[in-house]
């Protein structure tokens, strides 16, 4: 019966959303190109060419420029798109015992650092040399470090719209959110959520109220018990 269903939160859209990232954080309504970027191959990866600006001058020429390859969509490769279509792509990083040994960038070490909230700077320095194949092996891990790059640079005063890492984050997050299957991401240990929240705050403006959820007496009682060492509040009660 309808009366037995949990009450869904009434979420309000942001006011004056002015760019892709804020809209991504509120909905999956952003449309991105379905084609892959033709800028990248082998060692000429998005990370190596776009994040280390001025270091890899050999990336550019023959019609390939920083502006067209790093800031304009699409930015993802065929390999990354193929990986993102796999329902288990979230588990990239530390392989299961029956998996073949991973080659290239050590995504397992990166995943462990993310899960344990370790300082990512050493991991990031190694990340700057990843190949196209390394990136396609673990888009969830790339996202973790792209968000970190956007957070660090924007905290230093750089505009988000000027950051290649932000352009990559926009495109891959749109695809992830649109997939409607984010439980695997939350469970995976790749946890850029705090940094994403900080980026959202940096965008400024009046974003409105996220959700209006009337608290029921049973929820408040269960929450009170939980703070005193009782069991966690069941999910149906949390949204009822």
Short mmCIF file of N, CA and C in Angstrom, two decimals, residues 96-198:
data_model
loop_
_atom_site.label_atom_id
_atom_site.label_comp_id
_atom_site.label_asym_id
_atom_site.label_seq_id
_atom_site.Cartn_x
_atom_site.Cartn_y
_atom_site.Cartn_z
N UNK A 96 41.98 -9.23 -6.92
CA UNK A 96 41.64 -10.42 -6.16
C UNK A 96 42.72 -11.47 -6.37
N UNK A 97 42.79 -12.47 -5.50
CA UNK A 97 43.86 -13.47 -5.61
C UNK A 97 43.95 -14.16 -6.96
N UNK A 98 42.80 -14.32 -7.65
CA UNK A 98 42.82 -15.03 -8.92
C UNK A 98 43.06 -14.11 -10.12
N UNK A 99 43.23 -12.82 -9.88
CA UNK A 99 43.49 -11.90 -10.98
C UNK A 99 44.96 -11.96 -11.40
N UNK A 100 45.19 -11.61 -12.66
CA UNK A 100 46.56 -11.53 -13.15
C UNK A 100 47.26 -10.34 -12.50
N UNK A 101 48.57 -10.43 -12.26
CA UNK A 101 49.29 -9.30 -11.66
C UNK A 101 49.14 -8.04 -12.50
N UNK A 102 48.90 -6.93 -11.84
CA UNK A 102 48.72 -5.67 -12.54
C UNK A 102 50.07 -5.10 -12.97
N UNK A 103 50.08 -4.52 -14.17
CA UNK A 103 51.29 -3.87 -14.67
C UNK A 103 51.07 -2.36 -14.66
N UNK A 104 52.15 -1.61 -14.82
CA UNK A 104 52.02 -0.16 -14.90
C UNK A 104 51.87 0.49 -13.54
N UNK A 105 51.10 1.55 -13.48
CA UNK A 105 50.94 2.32 -12.26
C UNK A 105 50.34 1.46 -11.15
N UNK A 106 50.82 1.66 -9.92
CA UNK A 106 50.38 0.85 -8.78
C UNK A 106 49.07 1.41 -8.22
N UNK A 107 47.94 0.98 -8.82
CA UNK A 107 46.64 1.45 -8.37
C UNK A 107 46.29 0.88 -7.00
N UNK A 108 46.87 -0.26 -6.64
CA UNK A 108 46.60 -0.82 -5.32
C UNK A 108 47.12 0.10 -4.23
N UNK A 109 48.34 0.59 -4.38
CA UNK A 109 48.90 1.52 -3.39
C UNK A 109 48.09 2.81 -3.35
N UNK A 110 47.63 3.27 -4.51
CA UNK A 110 46.82 4.49 -4.55
C UNK A 110 45.49 4.28 -3.84
N UNK A 111 44.88 3.11 -4.05
CA UNK A 111 43.60 2.83 -3.41
C UNK A 111 43.77 2.73 -1.89
N UNK A 112 44.83 2.09 -1.45
CA UNK A 112 45.08 1.99 -0.02
C UNK A 112 45.26 3.37 0.60
N UNK A 113 46.00 4.25 -0.09
CA UNK A 113 46.21 5.61 0.41
C UNK A 113 44.89 6.36 0.51
N UNK A 114 44.02 6.16 -0.49
CA UNK A 114 42.71 6.83 -0.47
C UNK A 114 41.84 6.30 0.66
N UNK A 115 41.82 4.98 0.83
CA UNK A 115 40.97 4.37 1.85
C UNK A 115 41.39 4.78 3.25
N UNK A 116 42.70 4.93 3.45
CA UNK A 116 43.22 5.24 4.78
C UNK A 116 43.44 6.73 5.01
N UNK A 117 43.01 7.55 4.00
CA UNK A 117 43.16 9.01 4.10
C UNK A 117 44.60 9.44 4.34
N UNK A 118 45.53 8.74 3.68
CA UNK A 118 46.93 9.13 3.75
C UNK A 118 47.18 10.34 2.86
N UNK A 119 48.32 10.97 3.07
CA UNK A 119 48.75 12.07 2.21
C UNK A 119 48.94 11.54 0.79
N UNK A 120 48.26 12.13 -0.18
CA UNK A 120 48.28 11.64 -1.55
C UNK A 120 49.40 12.25 -2.40
N UNK A 121 50.23 13.12 -1.81
CA UNK A 121 51.19 13.84 -2.65
C UNK A 121 52.23 12.93 -3.28
N UNK A 122 52.74 11.95 -2.55
CA UNK A 122 53.71 11.03 -3.15
C UNK A 122 53.05 10.21 -4.26
N UNK A 123 51.84 9.75 -4.01
CA UNK A 123 51.09 9.02 -5.04
C UNK A 123 50.87 9.90 -6.25
N UNK A 124 50.54 11.15 -6.03
CA UNK A 124 50.28 12.08 -7.12
C UNK A 124 51.52 12.30 -7.98
N UNK A 125 52.69 12.39 -7.36
CA UNK A 125 53.91 12.60 -8.13
C UNK A 125 54.16 11.43 -9.09
N UNK A 126 53.90 10.22 -8.63
CA UNK A 126 54.03 9.06 -9.52
C UNK A 126 52.93 9.06 -10.58
N UNK A 127 51.76 9.51 -10.20
CA UNK A 127 50.60 9.56 -11.09
C UNK A 127 50.86 10.43 -12.31
N UNK A 128 51.69 11.46 -12.19
CA UNK A 128 51.93 12.38 -13.30
C UNK A 128 52.60 11.71 -14.50
N UNK A 129 53.08 10.48 -14.33
CA UNK A 129 53.73 9.77 -15.44
C UNK A 129 52.87 8.65 -16.01
N UNK A 130 51.58 8.57 -15.64
CA UNK A 130 50.76 7.45 -16.10
C UNK A 130 50.54 7.51 -17.61
N UNK A 131 50.37 6.33 -18.19
CA UNK A 131 50.10 6.20 -19.62
C UNK A 131 48.59 6.14 -19.86
N UNK A 132 48.22 6.16 -21.13
CA UNK A 132 46.81 6.01 -21.50
C UNK A 132 46.27 4.69 -20.98
N UNK A 133 47.06 3.63 -21.07
CA UNK A 133 46.63 2.31 -20.60
C UNK A 133 46.45 2.30 -19.08
N UNK A 134 47.34 2.97 -18.34
CA UNK A 134 47.19 3.06 -16.89
C UNK A 134 45.87 3.73 -16.52
N UNK A 135 45.53 4.80 -17.21
CA UNK A 135 44.31 5.53 -16.91
C UNK A 135 43.08 4.68 -17.21
N UNK A 136 43.11 3.96 -18.32
CA UNK A 136 41.97 3.12 -18.68
C UNK A 136 41.78 1.96 -17.72
N UNK A 137 42.85 1.56 -17.03
CA UNK A 137 42.75 0.45 -16.09
C UNK A 137 41.94 0.80 -14.85
N UNK A 138 41.86 2.08 -14.49
CA UNK A 138 41.20 2.44 -13.23
C UNK A 138 40.69 3.88 -13.24
N UNK A 139 39.60 4.16 -13.97
CA UNK A 139 39.06 5.53 -13.97
C UNK A 139 38.66 6.02 -12.59
N UNK A 140 38.20 5.12 -11.71
CA UNK A 140 37.82 5.55 -10.35
C UNK A 140 39.04 6.07 -9.60
N UNK A 141 40.19 5.44 -9.80
CA UNK A 141 41.42 5.91 -9.18
C UNK A 141 41.90 7.21 -9.79
N UNK A 142 41.78 7.32 -11.12
CA UNK A 142 42.15 8.58 -11.78
C UNK A 142 41.29 9.70 -11.23
N UNK A 143 40.00 9.44 -11.06
CA UNK A 143 39.10 10.47 -10.53
C UNK A 143 39.55 10.95 -9.16
N UNK A 144 39.96 10.02 -8.31
CA UNK A 144 40.43 10.40 -6.96
C UNK A 144 41.54 11.44 -7.06
N UNK A 145 42.49 11.22 -7.96
CA UNK A 145 43.64 12.11 -8.05
C UNK A 145 43.35 13.35 -8.88
N UNK A 146 42.41 13.26 -9.82
CA UNK A 146 41.98 14.45 -10.54
C UNK A 146 41.26 15.41 -9.61
N UNK A 147 40.40 14.87 -8.75
CA UNK A 147 39.70 15.72 -7.78
C UNK A 147 40.70 16.36 -6.83
N UNK A 148 41.70 15.58 -6.40
CA UNK A 148 42.74 16.13 -5.53
C UNK A 148 43.48 17.27 -6.23
N UNK A 149 43.82 17.07 -7.50
CA UNK A 149 44.51 18.11 -8.26
C UNK A 149 43.66 19.38 -8.34
N UNK A 150 42.37 19.22 -8.65
CA UNK A 150 41.47 20.37 -8.72
C UNK A 150 41.37 21.07 -7.37
N UNK A 151 41.30 20.29 -6.31
CA UNK A 151 41.19 20.86 -4.97
C UNK A 151 42.45 21.64 -4.61
N UNK A 152 43.62 21.04 -4.84
CA UNK A 152 44.87 21.71 -4.49
C UNK A 152 45.05 23.00 -5.27
N UNK A 153 44.83 22.93 -6.58
CA UNK A 153 45.08 24.11 -7.42
C UNK A 153 44.06 25.22 -7.16
N UNK A 154 42.79 24.85 -6.98
CA UNK A 154 41.78 25.87 -6.71
C UNK A 154 42.00 26.49 -5.33
N UNK A 155 42.50 25.70 -4.37
CA UNK A 155 42.81 26.24 -3.05
C UNK A 155 43.95 27.26 -3.13
N UNK A 156 44.79 27.12 -4.15
CA UNK A 156 45.90 28.06 -4.34
C UNK A 156 45.48 29.28 -5.16
N UNK A 157 44.19 29.36 -5.50
CA UNK A 157 43.69 30.54 -6.19
C UNK A 157 43.41 30.39 -7.66
N UNK A 158 43.65 29.22 -8.25
CA UNK A 158 43.39 29.02 -9.67
C UNK A 158 41.90 28.79 -9.88
N UNK A 159 41.37 29.34 -10.97
CA UNK A 159 39.96 29.17 -11.28
C UNK A 159 39.66 27.75 -11.76
N UNK A 160 38.59 27.17 -11.28
CA UNK A 160 38.26 25.80 -11.66
C UNK A 160 38.10 25.65 -13.17
N UNK A 161 37.54 26.66 -13.83
CA UNK A 161 37.30 26.57 -15.27
C UNK A 161 38.60 26.52 -16.08
N UNK A 162 39.74 26.87 -15.44
CA UNK A 162 41.02 26.85 -16.15
C UNK A 162 41.78 25.54 -15.94
N UNK A 163 41.23 24.63 -15.13
CA UNK A 163 41.94 23.42 -14.74
C UNK A 163 41.57 22.23 -15.62
N UNK A 164 42.59 21.59 -16.18
CA UNK A 164 42.36 20.39 -16.98
C UNK A 164 41.77 19.28 -16.12
N UNK A 165 42.24 19.15 -14.89
CA UNK A 165 41.72 18.10 -14.01
C UNK A 165 40.24 18.29 -13.75
N UNK A 166 39.78 19.53 -13.70
CA UNK A 166 38.36 19.80 -13.49
C UNK A 166 37.54 19.40 -14.71
N UNK A 167 38.07 19.65 -15.91
CA UNK A 167 37.38 19.24 -17.13
C UNK A 167 37.23 17.72 -17.18
N UNK A 168 38.29 17.00 -16.81
CA UNK A 168 38.23 15.53 -16.80
C UNK A 168 37.23 15.06 -15.75
N UNK A 169 37.26 15.69 -14.58
CA UNK A 169 36.33 15.32 -13.50
C UNK A 169 34.89 15.53 -13.92
N UNK A 170 34.60 16.64 -14.58
CA UNK A 170 33.24 16.90 -15.06
C UNK A 170 32.74 15.75 -15.94
N UNK A 171 33.57 15.35 -16.88
CA UNK A 171 33.12 14.37 -17.87
C UNK A 171 32.93 12.99 -17.25
N UNK A 172 33.89 12.55 -16.44
CA UNK A 172 33.78 11.19 -15.90
C UNK A 172 32.70 11.12 -14.82
N UNK A 173 32.54 12.19 -14.03
CA UNK A 173 31.49 12.16 -13.01
C UNK A 173 30.11 12.17 -13.62
N UNK A 174 29.94 12.87 -14.72
CA UNK A 174 28.65 12.85 -15.40
C UNK A 174 28.29 11.43 -15.81
N UNK A 175 29.26 10.72 -16.33
CA UNK A 175 29.00 9.33 -16.76
C UNK A 175 28.74 8.43 -15.56
N UNK A 176 29.51 8.61 -14.49
CA UNK A 176 29.32 7.77 -13.31
C UNK A 176 27.95 7.99 -12.69
N UNK A 177 27.56 9.26 -12.54
CA UNK A 177 26.28 9.56 -11.93
C UNK A 177 25.14 9.09 -12.81
N UNK A 178 25.28 9.28 -14.12
CA UNK A 178 24.22 8.87 -15.04
C UNK A 178 24.02 7.36 -15.06
N UNK A 179 25.04 6.60 -14.66
CA UNK A 179 24.91 5.14 -14.66
C UNK A 179 23.89 4.67 -13.64
N UNK A 180 23.60 5.49 -12.62
CA UNK A 180 22.63 5.12 -11.61
C UNK A 180 23.09 4.03 -10.67
N UNK A 181 24.37 3.67 -10.71
CA UNK A 181 24.88 2.58 -9.87
C UNK A 181 26.10 3.08 -9.11
N UNK A 182 25.84 3.86 -8.07
CA UNK A 182 26.93 4.47 -7.31
C UNK A 182 27.28 3.71 -6.05
N UNK A 183 26.51 2.67 -5.72
CA UNK A 183 26.79 1.92 -4.50
C UNK A 183 28.19 1.32 -4.54
N UNK A 184 28.59 0.81 -5.70
CA UNK A 184 29.92 0.23 -5.83
C UNK A 184 31.02 1.25 -5.59
N UNK A 185 30.79 2.47 -6.02
CA UNK A 185 31.78 3.54 -5.81
C UNK A 185 31.92 3.82 -4.32
N UNK A 186 30.80 3.95 -3.63
CA UNK A 186 30.83 4.25 -2.20
C UNK A 186 31.53 3.13 -1.43
N UNK A 187 31.29 1.88 -1.84
CA UNK A 187 31.87 0.73 -1.15
C UNK A 187 33.32 0.48 -1.51
N UNK A 188 33.79 1.07 -2.59
CA UNK A 188 35.09 0.69 -3.15
C UNK A 188 36.29 1.19 -2.34
N UNK A 189 36.11 2.27 -1.59
CA UNK A 189 37.24 2.87 -0.90
C UNK A 189 37.82 4.07 -1.62
N UNK A 190 37.46 4.24 -2.89
CA UNK A 190 37.83 5.48 -3.57
C UNK A 190 36.89 6.56 -3.04
N UNK A 191 37.41 7.49 -2.26
CA UNK A 191 36.52 8.39 -1.53
C UNK A 191 36.89 9.86 -1.71
N UNK A 192 36.63 10.43 -2.88
CA UNK A 192 36.93 11.85 -3.08
C UNK A 192 35.82 12.77 -2.61
N UNK A 193 34.88 12.25 -1.82
CA UNK A 193 33.66 12.98 -1.54
C UNK A 193 33.90 14.26 -0.73
N UNK A 194 34.82 14.24 0.23
CA UNK A 194 35.10 15.45 0.99
C UNK A 194 35.66 16.53 0.08
N UNK A 195 36.59 16.15 -0.80
CA UNK A 195 37.19 17.14 -1.70
C UNK A 195 36.15 17.66 -2.68
N UNK A 196 35.24 16.79 -3.15
CA UNK A 196 34.16 17.25 -4.03
C UNK A 196 33.28 18.27 -3.31
N UNK A 197 33.02 18.02 -2.04
CA UNK A 197 32.23 18.97 -1.27
C UNK A 197 32.93 20.32 -1.18
N UNK A 198 34.25 20.30 -1.02
CA UNK A 198 35.00 21.55 -0.97
C UNK A 198 34.95 22.28 -2.31
#
